Every structure is written in C-alpha cells, then in structure tokens.
Coordinates of C-alpha atoms in Angstrom, one line a residue:
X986 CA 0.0 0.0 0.0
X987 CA 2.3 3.0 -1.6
X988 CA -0.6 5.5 -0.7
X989 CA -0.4 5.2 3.2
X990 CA 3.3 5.9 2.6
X991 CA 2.8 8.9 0.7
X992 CA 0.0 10.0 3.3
X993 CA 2.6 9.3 5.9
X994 CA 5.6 11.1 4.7
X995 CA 2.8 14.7 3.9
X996 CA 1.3 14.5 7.1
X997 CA 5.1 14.2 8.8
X998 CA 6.3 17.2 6.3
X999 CA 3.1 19.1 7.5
X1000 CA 3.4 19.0 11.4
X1001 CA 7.0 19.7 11.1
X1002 CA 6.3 22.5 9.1
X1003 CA 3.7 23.9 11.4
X1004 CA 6.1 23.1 14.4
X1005 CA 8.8 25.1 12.7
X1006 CA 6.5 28.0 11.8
X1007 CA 4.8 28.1 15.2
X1008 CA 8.5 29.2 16.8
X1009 CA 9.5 31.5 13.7
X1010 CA 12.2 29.2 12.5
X1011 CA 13.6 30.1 9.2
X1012 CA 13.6 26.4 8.2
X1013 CA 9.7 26.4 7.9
X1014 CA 9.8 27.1 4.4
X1015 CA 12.8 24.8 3.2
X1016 CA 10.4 21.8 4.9
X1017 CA 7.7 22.6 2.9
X1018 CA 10.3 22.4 -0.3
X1019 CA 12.1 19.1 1.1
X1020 CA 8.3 17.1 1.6
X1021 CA 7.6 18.4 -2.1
X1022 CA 10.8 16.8 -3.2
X1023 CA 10.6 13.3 -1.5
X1024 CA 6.8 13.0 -2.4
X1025 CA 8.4 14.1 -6.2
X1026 CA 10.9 10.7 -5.9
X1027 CA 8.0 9.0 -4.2
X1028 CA 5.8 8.9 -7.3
X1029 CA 8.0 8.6 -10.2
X1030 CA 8.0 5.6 -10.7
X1031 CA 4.2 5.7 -11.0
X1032 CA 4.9 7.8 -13.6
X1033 CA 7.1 5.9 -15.5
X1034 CA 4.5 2.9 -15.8
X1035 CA 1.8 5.9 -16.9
X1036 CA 4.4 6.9 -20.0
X1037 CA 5.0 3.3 -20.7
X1038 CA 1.0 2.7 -20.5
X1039 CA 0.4 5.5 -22.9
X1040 CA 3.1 4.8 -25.7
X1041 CA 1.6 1.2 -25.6
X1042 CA -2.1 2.9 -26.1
X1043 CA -0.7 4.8 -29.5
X1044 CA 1.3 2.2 -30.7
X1045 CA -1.7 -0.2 -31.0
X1046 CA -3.9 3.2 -31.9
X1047 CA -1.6 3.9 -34.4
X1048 CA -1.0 7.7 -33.0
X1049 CA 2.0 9.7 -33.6
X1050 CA 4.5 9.4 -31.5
X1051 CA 4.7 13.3 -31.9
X1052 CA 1.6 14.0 -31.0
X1053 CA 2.0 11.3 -27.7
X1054 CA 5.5 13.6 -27.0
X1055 CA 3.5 16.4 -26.8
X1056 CA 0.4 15.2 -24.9
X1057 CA 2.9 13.9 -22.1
X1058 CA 5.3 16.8 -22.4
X1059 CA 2.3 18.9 -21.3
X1060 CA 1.0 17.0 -18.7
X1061 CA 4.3 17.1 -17.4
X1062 CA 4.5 21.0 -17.2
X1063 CA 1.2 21.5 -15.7
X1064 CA 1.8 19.0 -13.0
X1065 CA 5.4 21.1 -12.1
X1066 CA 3.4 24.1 -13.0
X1067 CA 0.9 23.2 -10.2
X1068 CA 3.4 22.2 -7.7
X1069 CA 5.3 25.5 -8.0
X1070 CA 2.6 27.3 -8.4
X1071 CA 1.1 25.9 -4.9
X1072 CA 4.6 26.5 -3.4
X1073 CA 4.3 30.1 -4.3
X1074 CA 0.8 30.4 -2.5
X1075 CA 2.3 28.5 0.7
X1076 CA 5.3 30.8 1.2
X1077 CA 3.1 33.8 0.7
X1078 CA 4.3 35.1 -2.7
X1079 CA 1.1 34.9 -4.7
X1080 CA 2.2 37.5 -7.1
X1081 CA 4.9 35.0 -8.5
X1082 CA 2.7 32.1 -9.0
X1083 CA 0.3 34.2 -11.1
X1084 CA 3.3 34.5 -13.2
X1085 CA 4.1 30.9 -13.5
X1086 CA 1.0 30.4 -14.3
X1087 CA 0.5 33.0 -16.8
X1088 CA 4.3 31.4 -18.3
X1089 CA 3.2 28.3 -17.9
X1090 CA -0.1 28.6 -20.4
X1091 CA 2.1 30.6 -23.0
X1092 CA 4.2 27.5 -22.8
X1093 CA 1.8 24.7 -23.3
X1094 CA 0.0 26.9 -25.9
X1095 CA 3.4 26.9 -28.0
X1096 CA 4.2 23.3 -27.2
X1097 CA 0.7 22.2 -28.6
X1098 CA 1.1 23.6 -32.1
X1099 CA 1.9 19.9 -33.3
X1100 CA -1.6 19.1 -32.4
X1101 CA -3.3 21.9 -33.7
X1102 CA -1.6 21.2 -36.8
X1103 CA -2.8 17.6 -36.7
X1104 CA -6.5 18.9 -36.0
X1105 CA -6.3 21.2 -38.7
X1106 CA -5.1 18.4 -41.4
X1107 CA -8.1 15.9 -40.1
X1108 CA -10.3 19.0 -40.2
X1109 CA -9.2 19.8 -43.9
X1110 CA -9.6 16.1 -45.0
X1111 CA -12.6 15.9 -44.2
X1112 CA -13.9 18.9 -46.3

C-alpha cells in the first residue's frame, strides 16, 4: 500500500512545518520544499508505468509518436506548474505564482502547435 506511505511522509512534512513556523524558524519554508521533493521521488516511478502505458495505447492506436510527446510533455508541465505554483501560495508570494501560471499557459499553448496542426489536417480532410 504506496498510498499510506505517501499519506505518511505529507502529514510528517506538514506537522514539522507547522512546528517550525509556530516558533518562527527560518527552516519552515525549506520543509515545505524538502516534503515536495521526496513526495516528487515518491511517485515517479508511477509515472514511468503511466508513460509506458500510454506509448503502448498509441502504438496499438496507431497515433503519432509526436503528438503522444507532446500530450505527455504537457502533462508534465502543468503538474510542475501546479506544484510550483502551490509552493508560491504557501510561502506567501502569490504574485509570483500568477506568473508561473500566466508562463506556464504561454508555454503549453506553444508546445501544442503539433496538435493543432494535426486537428487542422483531419479538419481539412474531411472537407
């Protein structure tokens, strides 16, 4: 059961983070960053099997590896995206996470231009 291990190592990260920011220390913050990280190396394997799960769906879909690259790639960004993003709110520096956020949809806009192109060519075949 990987789950009560994960639920284990946020709750630990979240009581030491209120301990540490109910005397002032400075180190509040950096526990908050450190339970991010290990929950990070926690899951990747997870997502390892969900990339190897998906290239098998378009390889017997017969989809593009391009197009899979690029589905993945931004799934990947707005999953880092949403982490940082939260880490912004929780140290108290909204004003930055609006900024990822606004960087982050400029970049999945520009990364998805292989798919628009590939919805424009079905669209056009079809007229």
């Amino acid at each position: 059961m990987e789950i009560f291990k994960i639920i284990a190592i946020g709750l630990v990260g979240a009581f030491c983070y209120v301990f540490l920011y109910s005397i002032k220390s400075e180190l509040a913050p950096l526990v908050l960053l450190a339970t991010g990280i290990v929950l990070i190396i926690e899951i990747v394997e997870y997502v390892f099997l969900t990339i190897d799960f998906f290239n098998e769906l378009a390889l017997n879909a017969n989809i593009s590896g391009t197009l899979l690259k690029t589905v993945l790639k931004i799934m990947a960004i707005s999953y880092v995206l949403e982490f940082a993003i939260t880490l912004c709110d929780d140290l108290n520096v909204k004003s930055i996470g609006v900024k990822l956020s606004f960087a982050g949809k400029i970049i999945i806009f520009v990364i998805a231009i292989p798919i628009y192109k590939e919805l424009f060519n079905v669209i056009t075949s079809f007229i």
